[in-house]
XYZ file of C-alpha atoms in Angstrom:
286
model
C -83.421 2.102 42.978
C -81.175 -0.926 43.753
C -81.918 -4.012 46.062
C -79.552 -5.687 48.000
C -79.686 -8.521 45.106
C -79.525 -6.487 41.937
C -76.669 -7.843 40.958
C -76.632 -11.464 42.843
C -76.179 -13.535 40.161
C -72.969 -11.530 38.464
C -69.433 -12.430 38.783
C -67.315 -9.339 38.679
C -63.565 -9.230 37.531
C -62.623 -5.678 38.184
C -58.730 -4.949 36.932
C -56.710 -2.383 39.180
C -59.566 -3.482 41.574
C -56.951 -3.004 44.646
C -57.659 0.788 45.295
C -59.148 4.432 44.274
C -62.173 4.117 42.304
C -61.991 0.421 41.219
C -62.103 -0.529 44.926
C -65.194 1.859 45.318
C -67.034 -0.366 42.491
C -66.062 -2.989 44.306
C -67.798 -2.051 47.162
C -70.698 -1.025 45.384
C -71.228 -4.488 43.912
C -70.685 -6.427 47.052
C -73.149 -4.504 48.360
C -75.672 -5.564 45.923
C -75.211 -9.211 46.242
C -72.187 -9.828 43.297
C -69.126 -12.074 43.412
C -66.016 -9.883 43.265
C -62.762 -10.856 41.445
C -59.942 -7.762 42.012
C -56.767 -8.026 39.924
C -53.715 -5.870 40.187
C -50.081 -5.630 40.532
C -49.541 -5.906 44.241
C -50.657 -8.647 46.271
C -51.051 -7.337 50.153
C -52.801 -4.255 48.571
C -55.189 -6.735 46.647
C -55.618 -8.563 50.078
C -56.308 -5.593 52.007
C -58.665 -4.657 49.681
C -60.367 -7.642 49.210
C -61.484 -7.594 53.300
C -62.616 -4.155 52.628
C -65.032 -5.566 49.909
C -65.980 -8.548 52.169
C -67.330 -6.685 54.912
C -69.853 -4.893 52.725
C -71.069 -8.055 50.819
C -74.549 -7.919 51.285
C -74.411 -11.947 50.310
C -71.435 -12.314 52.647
C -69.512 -13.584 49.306
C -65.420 -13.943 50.065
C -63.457 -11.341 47.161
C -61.155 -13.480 45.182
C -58.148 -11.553 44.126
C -55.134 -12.232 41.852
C -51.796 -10.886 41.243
C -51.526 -10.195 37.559
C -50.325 -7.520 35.089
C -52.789 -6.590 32.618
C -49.746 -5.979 29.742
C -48.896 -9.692 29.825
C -51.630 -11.060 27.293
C -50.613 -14.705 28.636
C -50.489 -14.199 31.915
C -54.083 -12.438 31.826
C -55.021 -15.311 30.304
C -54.142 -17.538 33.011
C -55.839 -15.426 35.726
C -59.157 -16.346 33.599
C -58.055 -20.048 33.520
C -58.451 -19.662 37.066
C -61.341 -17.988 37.436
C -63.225 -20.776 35.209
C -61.913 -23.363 37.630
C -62.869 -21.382 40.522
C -65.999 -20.093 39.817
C -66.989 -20.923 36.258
C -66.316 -17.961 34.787
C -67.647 -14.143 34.652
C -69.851 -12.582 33.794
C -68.282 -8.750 34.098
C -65.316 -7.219 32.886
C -64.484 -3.785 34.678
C -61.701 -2.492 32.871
C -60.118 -0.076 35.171
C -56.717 -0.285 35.644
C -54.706 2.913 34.283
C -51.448 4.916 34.628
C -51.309 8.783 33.995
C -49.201 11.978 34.793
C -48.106 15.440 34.288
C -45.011 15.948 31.714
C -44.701 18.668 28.818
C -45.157 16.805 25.633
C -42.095 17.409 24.320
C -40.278 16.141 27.341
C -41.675 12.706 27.510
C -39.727 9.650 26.928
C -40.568 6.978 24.643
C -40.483 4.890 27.545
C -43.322 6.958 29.694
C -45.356 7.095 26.764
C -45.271 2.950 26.209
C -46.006 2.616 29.849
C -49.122 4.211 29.905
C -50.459 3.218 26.780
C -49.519 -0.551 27.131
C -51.677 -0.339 30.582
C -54.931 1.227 29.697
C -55.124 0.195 25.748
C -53.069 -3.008 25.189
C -54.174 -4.113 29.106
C -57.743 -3.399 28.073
C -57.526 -4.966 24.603
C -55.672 -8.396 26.729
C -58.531 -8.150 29.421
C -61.183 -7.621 27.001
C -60.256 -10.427 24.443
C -59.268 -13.280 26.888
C -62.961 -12.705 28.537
C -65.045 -12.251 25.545
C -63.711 -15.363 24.075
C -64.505 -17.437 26.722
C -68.027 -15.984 26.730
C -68.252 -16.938 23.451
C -66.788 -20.071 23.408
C -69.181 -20.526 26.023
C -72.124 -19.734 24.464
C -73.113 -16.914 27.696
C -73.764 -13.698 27.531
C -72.189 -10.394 29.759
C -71.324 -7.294 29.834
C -67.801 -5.144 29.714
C -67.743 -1.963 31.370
C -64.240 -0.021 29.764
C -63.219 3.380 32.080
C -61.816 6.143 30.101
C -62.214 9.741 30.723
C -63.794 12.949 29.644
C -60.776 14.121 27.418
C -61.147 10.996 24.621
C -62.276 13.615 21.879
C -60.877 16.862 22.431
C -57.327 16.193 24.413
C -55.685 17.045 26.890
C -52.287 19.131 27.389
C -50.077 17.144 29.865
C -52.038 13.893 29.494
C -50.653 13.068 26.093
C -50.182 9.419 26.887
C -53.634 9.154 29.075
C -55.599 10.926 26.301
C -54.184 8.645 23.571
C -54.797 5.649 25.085
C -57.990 6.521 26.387
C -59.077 7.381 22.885
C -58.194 4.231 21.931
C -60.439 2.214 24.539
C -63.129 4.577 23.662
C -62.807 3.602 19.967
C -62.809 -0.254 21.474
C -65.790 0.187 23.345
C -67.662 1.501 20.469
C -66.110 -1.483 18.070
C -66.543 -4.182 19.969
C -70.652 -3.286 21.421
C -71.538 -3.269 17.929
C -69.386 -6.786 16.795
C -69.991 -8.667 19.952
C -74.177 -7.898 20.309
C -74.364 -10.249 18.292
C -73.227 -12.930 21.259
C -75.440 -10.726 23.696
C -72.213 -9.034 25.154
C -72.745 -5.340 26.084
C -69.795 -3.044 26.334
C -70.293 0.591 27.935
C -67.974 2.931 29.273
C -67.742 5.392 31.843
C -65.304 8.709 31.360
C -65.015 10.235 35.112
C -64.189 13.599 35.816
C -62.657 14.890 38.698
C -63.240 12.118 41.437
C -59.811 12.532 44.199
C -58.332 9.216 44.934
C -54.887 9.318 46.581
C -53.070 7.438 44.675
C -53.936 9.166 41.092
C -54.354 12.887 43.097
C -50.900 13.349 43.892
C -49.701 13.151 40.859
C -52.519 14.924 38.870
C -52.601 18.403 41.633
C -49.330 17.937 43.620
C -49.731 21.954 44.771
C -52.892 23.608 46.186
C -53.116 26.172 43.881
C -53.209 23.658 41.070
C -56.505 22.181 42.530
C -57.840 25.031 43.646
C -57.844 26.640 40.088
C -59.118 23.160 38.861
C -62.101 23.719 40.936
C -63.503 26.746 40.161
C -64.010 25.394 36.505
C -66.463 23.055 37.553
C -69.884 24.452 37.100
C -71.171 22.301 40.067
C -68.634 23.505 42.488
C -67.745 20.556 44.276
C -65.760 16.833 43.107
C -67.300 13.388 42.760
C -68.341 11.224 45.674
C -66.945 7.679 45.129
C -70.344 6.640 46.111
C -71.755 8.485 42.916
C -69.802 6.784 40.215
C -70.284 3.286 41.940
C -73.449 4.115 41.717
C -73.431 4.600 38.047
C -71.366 1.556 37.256
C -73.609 -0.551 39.049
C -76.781 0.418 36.846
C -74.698 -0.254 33.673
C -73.414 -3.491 34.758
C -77.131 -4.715 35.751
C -79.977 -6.229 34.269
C -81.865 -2.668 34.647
C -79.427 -1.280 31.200
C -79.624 -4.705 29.275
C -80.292 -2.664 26.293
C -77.545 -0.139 26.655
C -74.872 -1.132 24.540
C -71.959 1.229 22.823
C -72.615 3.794 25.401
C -70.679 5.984 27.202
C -71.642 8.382 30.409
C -69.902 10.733 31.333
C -70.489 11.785 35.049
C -67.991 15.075 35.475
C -70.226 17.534 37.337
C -70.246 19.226 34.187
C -66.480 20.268 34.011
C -66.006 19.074 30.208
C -69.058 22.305 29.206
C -66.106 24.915 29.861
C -65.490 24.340 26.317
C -67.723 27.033 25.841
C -66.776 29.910 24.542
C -68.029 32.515 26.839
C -67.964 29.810 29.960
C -64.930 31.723 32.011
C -67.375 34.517 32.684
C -68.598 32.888 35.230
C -65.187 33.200 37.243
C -64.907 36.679 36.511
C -66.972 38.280 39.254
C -69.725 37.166 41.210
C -72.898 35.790 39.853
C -75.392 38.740 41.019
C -72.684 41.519 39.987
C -72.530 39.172 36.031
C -76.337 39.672 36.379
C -76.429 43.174 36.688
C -73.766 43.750 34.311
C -75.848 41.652 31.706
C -78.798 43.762 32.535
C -77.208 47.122 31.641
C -75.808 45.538 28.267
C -79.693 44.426 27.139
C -80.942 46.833 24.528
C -82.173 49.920 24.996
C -80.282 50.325 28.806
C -77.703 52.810 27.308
């Protein structure tokens, strides 16, 4: 459904842009003709990444790339004082950077709490802010695309910092579509399920058994393909969904359905032995 020149005319600032997922948007954008900005913490993994994005630019576009924390509201600030002067501004806000990992609730420390929530809700809020005011100020419109996850409503045990501030930037991409349509800014999100990046895996199913028990509770059977949420983000950031606003997809294989209260029947024995148990248990059969 895409040409190589869907999205020619945007200029993409993607935070935590550098690796795992946000580096597969990247991609994914290049190869439709967009400008890519990548922002992170470390610079040679920024510039790696950056020639990564390069050679799939369908418009042979170089990646720009900038050191920058996404806590420091200042600094962010600065990084979009330089994209102005570099490239006028843009047009896309990816918010992806994010911190998250296993610890019992009651043995976190104030400290690992903070950390977490000042990258994915105060970063967002700094990101998000410092962009839509110069789109304002500006007179232009554009769109933010906020990635949060599939737990924002019901929780997660050993996520308590993730699911809190993921909440949060689900509550701010809900707030802010409906107060900044006004200025023809759109603001979606995305909420993941189980994609595998390295960085994010190892500390989310450091043992085998641990992911191999995550697994079975996805009714498709399988994890995401970087390709496939890429894929997604790119529609949402084009023209094809200007009139998606306040949105949020969630793209999980179906793992957040085992809610369900009779779902973990369908781990209890094989499907064709479930059906013929279900068949002796219809009326009349006994």
């Amino acid at each position: 459904m895409f040409k190589e020149d869907t999205l020619s005319t945007k200029t993409v600032l993607i935070t935590g842009g550098g690796s795992g997922l946000g580096l597969a948007m990247a991609k994914g954008f290049a190869a439709l003709g967009a400008q890519l900005l990548i922002c992170g913490r470390r610079l040679e993994k920024l510039e790696a990444a950056a020639k990564e994005i390069d050679a799939v630019s369908s418009a042979g576009k170089n990646t720009a790339f900038y050191s920058v924390d996404v806590r420091d509201y200042e600094a962010v600030g600065a990084m979009m004082d330089k994209i102005e002067a570099g490239f006028g501004g843009c047009d896309v806000l990816v918010n992806n950077a994010a911190g998250n990992f296993l610890s019992a609730s009651e043995d976190l420390s104030p400290n690992a709490f903070k950390s977490v929530v000042d990258i994915v809700l105060n970063g967002t809020f700094n990101c998000s802010q410092q962009f839509g005011r110069r789109l304002i100020d500006a007179k232009k419109q554009g769109s933010i695309l906020n990635i949060v996850t599939t737990y924002t409503e019901t929780g997660s045990a050993f996520v308590l910092p993730s699911a809190c501030a993921k909440a949060g930037v689900y509550a701010m991409t809900n707030t802010l579509a409906y107060e900044w349509a006004t200025y023809g800014i759109r603001v979606n999100s995305i909420a993941p399920g189980p994609f595998p990046t390295e960085g994010a895996w190892t500390r989310l199913m450091p043992d085998p058994k641990m992911e191999q028990a995550y697994l079975k509770q996805i009714p498709a059977g399988r994890y995401g393909e970087h390709d496939e949420l890429a894929n997604l983000a790119c529609f949402l950031i084009s023209d094809l969904a200007a009139y998606i606003t306040g949105e949020c997809v969630t793209i999980d294989g179906g793992e957040r359905l085992k809610a369900g209260q009779f779902n973990f029947i369908t781990q209890a024995a094989p499907r064709e032995q479930l059906k013929q148990f279900f068949r002796m248990m219809k009326p009349g059969k006994n």
